[in-house]
Amino acid sequence: MRVFKYLITSFVLWLGVSACEQPFDDLQINPNQPVTAPPSLIFQGVLNDLFDNSWNEVQRWNQFYCCNYNYYGNQEYNWTTGSFDFTTLVNVAQMETEAAKLAGSEENPYGGLGKFFRAYFSIRMSLKFGDIPMSQALQGINNTTPVYDTQKEVFLQSLELLDEANDILKKVILKGDNSLQGDIYLGNNLGLWRKVVNTYKLRVLIHLSKHADDPDLNVKGRFAEVLNNPAEFPIMTGLSDNMQYYYNSTVNFYPNNPGTRGFDSGRYNMSATYLNTLAALSDPRTFVVADPAQKKLDEGLTEYDFAAYIGASSGESLDDMTFKAGNGEYSFIDQIRYYSTFQGPEPCIQIGYPELCFNVAEAVNRGWVSGDAADWYRKGITASMNFYDITNQSAIDAYLAQTDVAYKGNNADGLEQILTQKYLAFFQNSGWEAFYNQRRTGVPEFLVGVGTGNGGRIPKRFQYPASERNTNTTNYNEAVDRQFGGEDDINAEMWLIKNN
């Protein structure tokens, strides 16, 4: 049984957020402070940095729920600058160094996971901004102005890193090396980590769908290689393989809990993009995640009527949303489910099995690989239902048999079904993935208006960190000119989401 270990702050030196900062061995040594740390301790800090929480601002930008009270927030997409993850990557490098010293080789658990983290955080930054420093990053004083790799180069390097991670973890497992410690996600189980690496690789390849015919990327071939060779590239096979964060009732509380209910339970109602889609499909997850709108109950509907569940448009003005929510016109998040305990009703998935199923279904639908897209589609829906403790298979089968849910084939309609169900399965988990999939495919249609700001548009990216304009000016300007015609614009399209 996987045992949850709460997050602790990593005891590592803070080195700043720029790609241009000094490595550990170039820092002036303070004799009163340690200059090394066990790799397990650094590892915990990296895992902490990787974590994407539920019920946060990102989940509002994913249009899963809404804030109806301006003091607590809003739905606006008026983005400016984002932040790089190079502080974390410096710590990853130090983790690898310390582990290699102890093991005498990079073929150790932390070395394998270090490759994965390098890919993960590089992709995370690239999805946020576009081109980023990568090949020349982390060189410290030897190169304080790293060039920006193109987004294609970032993905190519990251795919190679993921293969290296898989290979190292395979060798470490065969050697029987069980020295990994401090794992808050998977209980130090390297076999599960290997599944995470390859499941994540399929996510990366799906992100490249608009460039599936690029011979350098070889998206279709790489996807097929993973799917057709489970011995060499093991992937998740069920919910028990999920990489997910476990809350507890002592230190790491669920975001919604008895201590916060009195402050904000009335400030957050459901979003129409998510809840109205569930209700329109007569989806039993509707009754799990939301309460019926009080006005609908007053009109005679019951909590078992899907028509009683109404979400607000994320584009609605905040004044209107506040009034209507207070008037009982909108559904709130399920008060009992989400505010009864400090450990919460479910863990927060970071990389999970339902997403994997839909990614494979999408690849089959697009003709990348052979297989049964309908079967993977049904597996994904069933896994998501099970995640919410909906386990009555007869009820699930009845849902799957509905006209609007039954798979419509390897065509555009079938693809839209896959993408819709993937979106529904992302509710309050997997960080930005719901947004990135919508950005890539347009499914589901995000609702916009005065409430979303940005001139009624959904932005495509964040601006680069302000520090880059000041400390890496030449390379920053070159990257912005190359990609966006000289304007660091949140509404500009990066290479990833442009058609070939």
CSV table of N, CA and C in Angstrom, one decimal, residues 20 131-133 136 143-149 464 468-469 471-483:
chain,number,residue,atom,x,y,z
A,20,CYS,N,20.8,31.9,-16.0
A,20,CYS,CA,22.1,32.4,-16.1
A,20,CYS,C,22.9,32.3,-14.8
A,131,ASP,N,9.7,29.3,-27.2
A,131,ASP,CA,11.2,29.0,-27.2
A,131,ASP,C,11.7,29.3,-25.8
A,132,ILE,N,12.7,28.5,-25.3
A,132,ILE,CA,13.3,28.8,-24.0
A,132,ILE,C,14.8,28.4,-24.1
A,133,PRO,N,15.6,29.0,-23.2
A,133,PRO,CA,17.0,28.5,-23.1
A,133,PRO,C,17.0,27.0,-22.6
A,136,GLN,N,22.0,25.6,-23.6
A,136,GLN,CA,23.0,26.4,-23.0
A,136,GLN,C,22.6,26.8,-21.6
A,143,ASN,N,28.3,30.8,-18.8
A,143,ASN,CA,27.5,31.4,-19.9
A,143,ASN,C,26.3,32.0,-19.2
A,144,THR,N,26.4,33.3,-19.0
A,144,THR,CA,25.3,34.0,-18.3
A,144,THR,C,24.2,34.5,-19.2
A,145,THR,N,24.4,34.3,-20.5
A,145,THR,CA,23.4,34.8,-21.5
A,145,THR,C,23.1,33.6,-22.5
A,146,PRO,N,22.4,32.6,-22.1
A,146,PRO,CA,22.2,31.4,-22.9
A,146,PRO,C,21.2,31.8,-24.1
A,147,VAL,N,21.4,31.2,-25.2
A,147,VAL,CA,20.5,31.3,-26.3
A,147,VAL,C,19.2,30.6,-26.1
A,148,TYR,N,18.2,31.0,-26.8
A,148,TYR,CA,16.9,30.3,-26.7
A,148,TYR,C,16.9,29.2,-27.7
A,149,ASP,N,16.6,28.0,-27.3
A,149,ASP,CA,16.4,26.9,-28.2
A,149,ASP,C,15.0,27.1,-28.8
A,464,TYR,N,7.5,36.4,-21.4
A,464,TYR,CA,8.7,35.9,-20.7
A,464,TYR,C,9.0,36.7,-19.4
A,468,GLU,N,14.5,38.4,-18.0
A,468,GLU,CA,15.2,38.1,-19.3
A,468,GLU,C,15.4,39.3,-20.2
A,469,ARG,N,14.4,40.2,-20.1
A,469,ARG,CA,14.6,41.5,-20.9
A,469,ARG,C,15.8,42.3,-20.5
A,471,THR,N,18.6,41.0,-18.4
A,471,THR,CA,19.8,40.3,-18.2
A,471,THR,C,20.3,39.4,-19.4
A,472,ASN,N,19.3,39.1,-20.3
A,472,ASN,CA,19.6,38.3,-21.5
A,472,ASN,C,19.0,38.9,-22.7
A,473,THR,N,19.2,40.2,-22.8
A,473,THR,CA,18.5,41.1,-23.7
A,473,THR,C,18.6,40.6,-25.2
A,474,THR,N,19.8,40.4,-25.7
A,474,THR,CA,20.0,40.0,-27.1
A,474,THR,C,19.3,38.8,-27.4
A,475,ASN,N,19.5,37.7,-26.6
A,475,ASN,CA,18.8,36.4,-26.9
A,475,ASN,C,17.3,36.5,-26.7
A,476,TYR,N,16.9,37.2,-25.8
A,476,TYR,CA,15.4,37.4,-25.6
A,476,TYR,C,14.8,38.1,-26.8
A,477,ASN,N,15.4,39.2,-27.2
A,477,ASN,CA,14.9,39.9,-28.4
A,477,ASN,C,14.9,39.0,-29.7
A,478,GLU,N,16.0,38.3,-29.8
A,478,GLU,CA,16.0,37.4,-31.0
A,478,GLU,C,14.9,36.4,-31.0
A,479,ALA,N,14.6,35.8,-29.8
A,479,ALA,CA,13.6,34.8,-29.7
A,479,ALA,C,12.2,35.4,-29.9
A,480,VAL,N,12.0,36.6,-29.4
A,480,VAL,CA,10.7,37.2,-29.6
A,480,VAL,C,10.5,37.6,-31.1
A,481,ASP,N,11.5,38.1,-31.7
A,481,ASP,CA,11.5,38.5,-33.1
A,481,ASP,C,11.2,37.2,-33.9
A,482,ARG,N,11.9,36.1,-33.7
A,482,ARG,CA,11.8,34.9,-34.4
A,482,ARG,C,10.4,34.3,-34.3
A,483,GLN,N,9.8,34.4,-33.2
A,483,GLN,CA,8.5,33.7,-33.0
A,483,GLN,C,7.3,34.6,-33.2
